Amino acid sequence: NAGVTQTPKFQVLKTGQSMTLQCAQDMNHNSMYWYRQDPGMGLRLIYYSASEGTTDKGEVPNGYNVSRLNKREFSLRLESAAPSQTSVYFCASSVRNTGELFFGEGSRLTVL
Amino acid sequence: EDKVVQSPLSLVVHEGDTVTLNCSYEVTNFRSLLWYKQEKKAPTFLFMLTSSGIEKKSGRLSSILDKKELFSILNITATQTGDSAVYLCAVEENTGNQFYFGTGTSLTVIP
């Protein structure tokens, strides 16, 4: 029962470097999401994908890009990392219209 | 702007106490309200509420929704140290594509 798998779990970047966070789910869910979690800010939606081939911006999309590669995989890319992107990133998935989100274990990113 | 507000921000209680966590929301196209528990890592699902006045219960945890007053409460009775966590409230909007989260309530249960 893998559920939602994210990689890497930890990453340290220098300002201006790029990286991609990978996410895969094996529950045949239609919808996938990327959130960031910062102290005192709760979980904020970066991007989501309601189905394969579609992506939409959430609350805080600036500085990020996403790709819904297929039904299983949804990646998040930082093209030019900034210290403000230091955060814990969570990928999640859901069956559409059921309300329950399943989360990955999180990826802790530090940008120096 | 849609928002979800939780209170209190943090809470410290002794084992055996009963606690009530609050969640109020202003979301235009409400579909459901969800509660999650977050310990060290990923949030885990507790309850989903869609109808007013119907209590959801799981062991010592229970929750209820008031759609007229736009709030929900999460009750935990006879608290244990294992209940120590951040409790997150989220509201799903009608399209099913967006979930708005509150900042969470940090609960610490002292032995």
GROMACS .gro file of C-alpha atoms in nm:
model
  223
    1ASN     CA    1   0.000   0.000   0.000
    2ALA     CA    2   0.229   0.279  -0.123
    3GLY     CA    3  -0.044   0.547  -0.151
    4VAL     CA    4   0.121   0.880  -0.240
    5THR     CA    5   0.498   0.876  -0.279
    6GLN     CA    6   0.713   1.191  -0.296
    7THR     CA    7   1.079   1.230  -0.372
    8PRO     CA    8   1.314   1.361  -0.254
    9LYS     CA    9   1.234   1.382   0.118
   10PHE     CA   10   1.501   1.644   0.181
   11GLN     CA   11   1.684   1.885  -0.048
   12VAL     CA   12   1.913   2.183  -0.001
   13LEU     CA   13   1.950   2.423  -0.292
   14LYS     CA   14   2.139   2.741  -0.357
   15THR     CA   15   1.950   3.048  -0.477
   16GLY     CA   16   1.897   3.025  -0.851
   17GLN     CA   17   1.927   2.648  -0.879
   18SER     CA   18   1.645   2.443  -1.023
   19MET     CA   19   1.490   2.119  -0.910
   20THR     CA   20   1.187   1.898  -0.956
   21LEU     CA   21   0.981   1.733  -0.685
   22GLN     CA   22   0.829   1.407  -0.800
   23CYS     CA   23   0.496   1.267  -0.685
   24ALA     CA   24   0.322   0.943  -0.775
   25GLN     CA   25   0.002   0.782  -0.650
   26ASP     CA   26  -0.115   0.427  -0.701
   27MET     CA   27  -0.481   0.471  -0.602
   28ASN     CA   28  -0.611   0.559  -0.949
   29HIS     CA   29  -0.714   0.905  -0.829
   30ASN     CA   30  -0.813   1.170  -1.079
   31SER     CA   31  -0.712   1.477  -0.883
   32MET     CA   32  -0.364   1.564  -0.760
   33TYR     CA   33  -0.234   1.863  -0.567
   34TRP     CA   34   0.083   2.035  -0.454
   35TYR     CA   35   0.077   2.224  -0.122
   36ARG     CA   36   0.340   2.407   0.073
   37GLN     CA   37   0.333   2.430   0.452
   38ASP     CA   38   0.501   2.713   0.638
   39PRO     CA   39   0.490   2.788   1.011
   40GLY     CA   40   0.179   2.986   1.098
   41MET     CA   41   0.048   2.972   0.741
   42GLY     CA   42  -0.119   2.634   0.721
   43LEU     CA   43  -0.128   2.442   0.395
   44ARG     CA   44  -0.142   2.659   0.084
   45LEU     CA   45  -0.226   2.524  -0.258
   46ILE     CA   46   0.036   2.582  -0.525
   47TYR     CA   47  -0.111   2.396  -0.823
   48TYR     CA   48  -0.362   2.123  -0.879
   49SER     CA   49  -0.463   1.888  -1.156
   50ALA     CA   50  -0.824   1.777  -1.179
   51SER     CA   51  -0.747   1.512  -1.436
   52GLU     CA   52  -0.472   1.387  -1.662
   53GLY     CA   53  -0.370   1.659  -1.903
   54THR     CA   54  -0.505   1.953  -1.703
   55THR     CA   55  -0.338   2.179  -1.448
   56ASP     CA   56  -0.455   2.494  -1.269
   57LYS     CA   57  -0.305   2.752  -1.040
   58GLY     CA   58  -0.382   2.757  -0.671
   59GLU     CA   59  -0.322   3.031  -0.413
   60VAL     CA   60   0.056   3.062  -0.446
   61PRO     CA   61   0.171   2.952  -0.795
   62ASN     CA   62   0.444   3.211  -0.860
   63GLY     CA   63   0.788   3.060  -0.906
   64TYR     CA   64   0.658   2.710  -0.973
   65ASN     CA   65   0.560   2.497  -1.270
   66VAL     CA   66   0.387   2.161  -1.277
   67SER     CA   67   0.343   1.868  -1.511
   68ARG     CA   68   0.075   1.602  -1.495
   69LEU     CA   69   0.274   1.338  -1.677
   70ASN     CA   70   0.002   1.073  -1.663
   71LYS     CA   71  -0.272   0.974  -1.423
   72ARG     CA   72  -0.021   0.855  -1.163
   73GLU     CA   73   0.241   1.129  -1.165
   74PHE     CA   74   0.238   1.500  -1.090
   75SER     CA   75   0.567   1.687  -1.065
   76LEU     CA   76   0.649   2.031  -0.926
   77ARG     CA   77   0.941   2.228  -1.068
   78LEU     CA   78   1.127   2.525  -0.926
   79GLU     CA   79   1.308   2.688  -1.217
   80SER     CA   80   1.512   2.937  -1.014
   81ALA     CA   81   1.487   2.869  -0.643
   82ALA     CA   82   1.457   3.157  -0.396
   83PRO     CA   83   1.494   3.159  -0.015
   84SER     CA   84   1.119   3.234   0.009
   85GLN     CA   85   1.057   2.887  -0.132
   86THR     CA   86   1.209   2.722   0.173
   87SER     CA   87   0.920   2.513   0.296
   88VAL     CA   88   0.776   2.167   0.339
   89TYR     CA   89   0.599   2.052   0.025
   90PHE     CA   90   0.317   1.801   0.024
   91CYS     CA   91   0.169   1.620  -0.268
   92ALA     CA   92  -0.187   1.493  -0.231
   93SER     CA   93  -0.444   1.309  -0.436
   94SER     CA   94  -0.817   1.248  -0.418
   95VAL     CA   95  -1.100   1.078  -0.593
   96ARG     CA   96  -1.292   1.365  -0.739
   97ASN     CA   97  -1.586   1.489  -0.537
   98THR     CA   98  -1.533   1.261  -0.237
   99GLY     CA   99  -1.359   1.520  -0.024
  100GLU     CA  100  -1.081   1.310   0.122
  101LEU     CA  101  -0.722   1.402   0.044
  102PHE     CA  102  -0.443   1.149   0.072
  103PHE     CA  103  -0.105   1.305   0.144
  104GLY     CA  104   0.249   1.207   0.073
  105GLU     CA  105   0.510   1.217   0.349
  106GLY     CA  106   0.634   1.562   0.253
  107SER     CA  107   0.955   1.705   0.106
  108ARG     CA  108   1.158   1.950   0.312
  109LEU     CA  109   1.327   2.202   0.086
  110THR     CA  110   1.581   2.457   0.204
  111VAL     CA  111   1.703   2.732  -0.028
  112LEU     CA  112   2.017   2.910   0.085
  113GLU     CA  113  -1.153   3.594  -0.035
  114ASP     CA  114  -1.223   3.243   0.085
  115LYS     CA  115  -1.076   3.162   0.423
  116VAL     CA  116  -1.073   2.912   0.707
  117VAL     CA  117  -0.992   3.020   1.063
  118GLN     CA  118  -0.908   2.786   1.346
  119SER     CA  119  -0.896   2.856   1.716
  120PRO     CA  120  -0.721   2.835   1.946
  121LEU     CA  121  -0.381   2.837   1.776
  122SER     CA  122  -0.241   2.617   2.049
  123LEU     CA  123  -0.361   2.433   2.353
  124VAL     CA  124  -0.190   2.251   2.639
  125VAL     CA  125  -0.399   2.012   2.849
  126HIS     CA  126  -0.351   1.725   3.092
  127GLU     CA  127  -0.431   1.366   3.013
  128GLY     CA  128  -0.797   1.296   3.072
  129ASP     CA  129  -0.913   1.648   2.986
  130THR     CA  130  -1.174   1.717   2.720
  131VAL     CA  131  -1.089   1.967   2.446
  132THR     CA  132  -1.289   2.150   2.182
  133LEU     CA  133  -1.125   2.280   1.869
  134ASN     CA  134  -1.298   2.537   1.652
  135CYS     CA  135  -1.309   2.601   1.281
  136SER     CA  136  -1.498   2.884   1.112
  137TYR     CA  137  -1.507   2.939   0.740
  138GLU     CA  138  -1.603   3.176   0.465
  139VAL     CA  139  -1.599   2.978   0.143
  140THR     CA  140  -1.824   3.078  -0.140
  141ASN     CA  141  -1.910   2.740  -0.287
  142PHE     CA  142  -1.903   2.506   0.012
  143ARG     CA  143  -1.910   2.133  -0.048
  144SER     CA  144  -1.764   1.975   0.266
  145LEU     CA  145  -1.552   2.038   0.574
  146LEU     CA  146  -1.274   1.803   0.669
  147TRP     CA  147  -1.063   1.749   0.978
  148TYR     CA  148  -0.709   1.613   0.966
  149LYS     CA  149  -0.455   1.518   1.230
  150GLN     CA  150  -0.090   1.597   1.160
  151GLU     CA  151   0.182   1.454   1.376
  152LYS     CA  152   0.538   1.461   1.247
  153LYS     CA  153   0.467   1.415   0.880
  154ALA     CA  154   0.165   1.391   0.651
  155PRO     CA  155  -0.185   1.490   0.762
  156THR     CA  156  -0.417   1.196   0.817
  157PHE     CA  157  -0.789   1.210   0.759
  158LEU     CA  158  -1.029   1.218   1.055
  159PHE     CA  159  -1.373   1.330   0.941
  160MET     CA  160  -1.565   1.471   0.650
  161LEU     CA  161  -1.880   1.670   0.722
  162THR     CA  162  -2.135   1.779   0.468
  163SER     CA  163  -2.462   1.819   0.657
  164SER     CA  164  -2.547   2.045   0.950
  165GLY     CA  165  -2.620   1.898   1.289
  166ILE     CA  166  -2.511   1.541   1.219
  167GLU     CA  167  -2.234   1.434   1.453
  168LYS     CA  168  -1.953   1.219   1.322
  169LYS     CA  169  -1.787   1.004   1.585
  170SER     CA  170  -1.477   0.788   1.598
  171GLY     CA  171  -1.378   0.661   1.940
  172ARG     CA  172  -1.303   0.958   2.162
  173LEU     CA  173  -1.320   1.205   1.872
  174SER     CA  174  -1.636   1.364   1.743
  175SER     CA  175  -1.721   1.652   1.514
  176ILE     CA  176  -2.022   1.850   1.406
  177LEU     CA  177  -2.094   2.111   1.142
  178ASP     CA  178  -2.318   2.419   1.154
  179LYS     CA  179  -2.372   2.542   0.798
  180LYS     CA  180  -2.589   2.832   0.907
  181GLU     CA  181  -2.327   2.979   1.139
  182LEU     CA  182  -2.039   2.854   0.920
  183PHE     CA  183  -1.837   2.666   1.175
  184SER     CA  184  -1.740   2.323   1.296
  185ILE     CA  185  -1.604   2.185   1.622
  186LEU     CA  186  -1.384   1.887   1.690
  187ASN     CA  187  -1.416   1.736   2.037
  188ILE     CA  188  -1.167   1.502   2.196
  189THR     CA  189  -1.267   1.343   2.526
  190ALA     CA  190  -1.038   1.173   2.779
  191THR     CA  191  -0.730   1.303   2.598
  192GLN     CA  192  -0.414   1.091   2.580
  193THR     CA  193  -0.055   1.184   2.502
  194GLY     CA  194  -0.102   1.022   2.161
  195ASP     CA  195  -0.355   1.293   2.076
  196SER     CA  196  -0.073   1.549   2.073
  197ALA     CA  197  -0.065   1.683   1.718
  198VAL     CA  198  -0.168   1.969   1.494
  199TYR     CA  199  -0.534   1.945   1.396
  200LEU     CA  200  -0.616   2.092   1.059
  201CYS     CA  201  -0.953   2.200   0.928
  202ALA     CA  202  -1.013   2.222   0.554
  203VAL     CA  203  -1.308   2.327   0.345
  204GLU     CA  204  -1.368   2.180   0.003
  205GLU     CA  205  -1.533   2.402  -0.252
  206ASN     CA  206  -1.801   2.286  -0.487
  207THR     CA  207  -1.589   2.220  -0.791
  208GLY     CA  208  -1.403   1.956  -0.591
  209ASN     CA  209  -1.074   2.101  -0.702
  210GLN     CA  210  -0.983   2.334  -0.419
  211PHE     CA  211  -0.936   2.269  -0.051
  212TYR     CA  212  -0.880   2.568   0.177
  213PHE     CA  213  -0.691   2.492   0.496
  214GLY     CA  214  -0.680   2.672   0.827
  215THR     CA  215  -0.348   2.727   1.005
  216GLY     CA  216  -0.421   2.448   1.249
  217THR     CA  217  -0.451   2.406   1.625
  218SER     CA  218  -0.148   2.262   1.801
  219LEU     CA  219  -0.260   2.034   2.084
  220THR     CA  220  -0.017   1.916   2.350
  221VAL     CA  221  -0.135   1.660   2.604
  222ILE     CA  222   0.077   1.640   2.918
  223PRO     CA  223   0.089   1.313   3.114
   0.00000   0.00000   0.00000
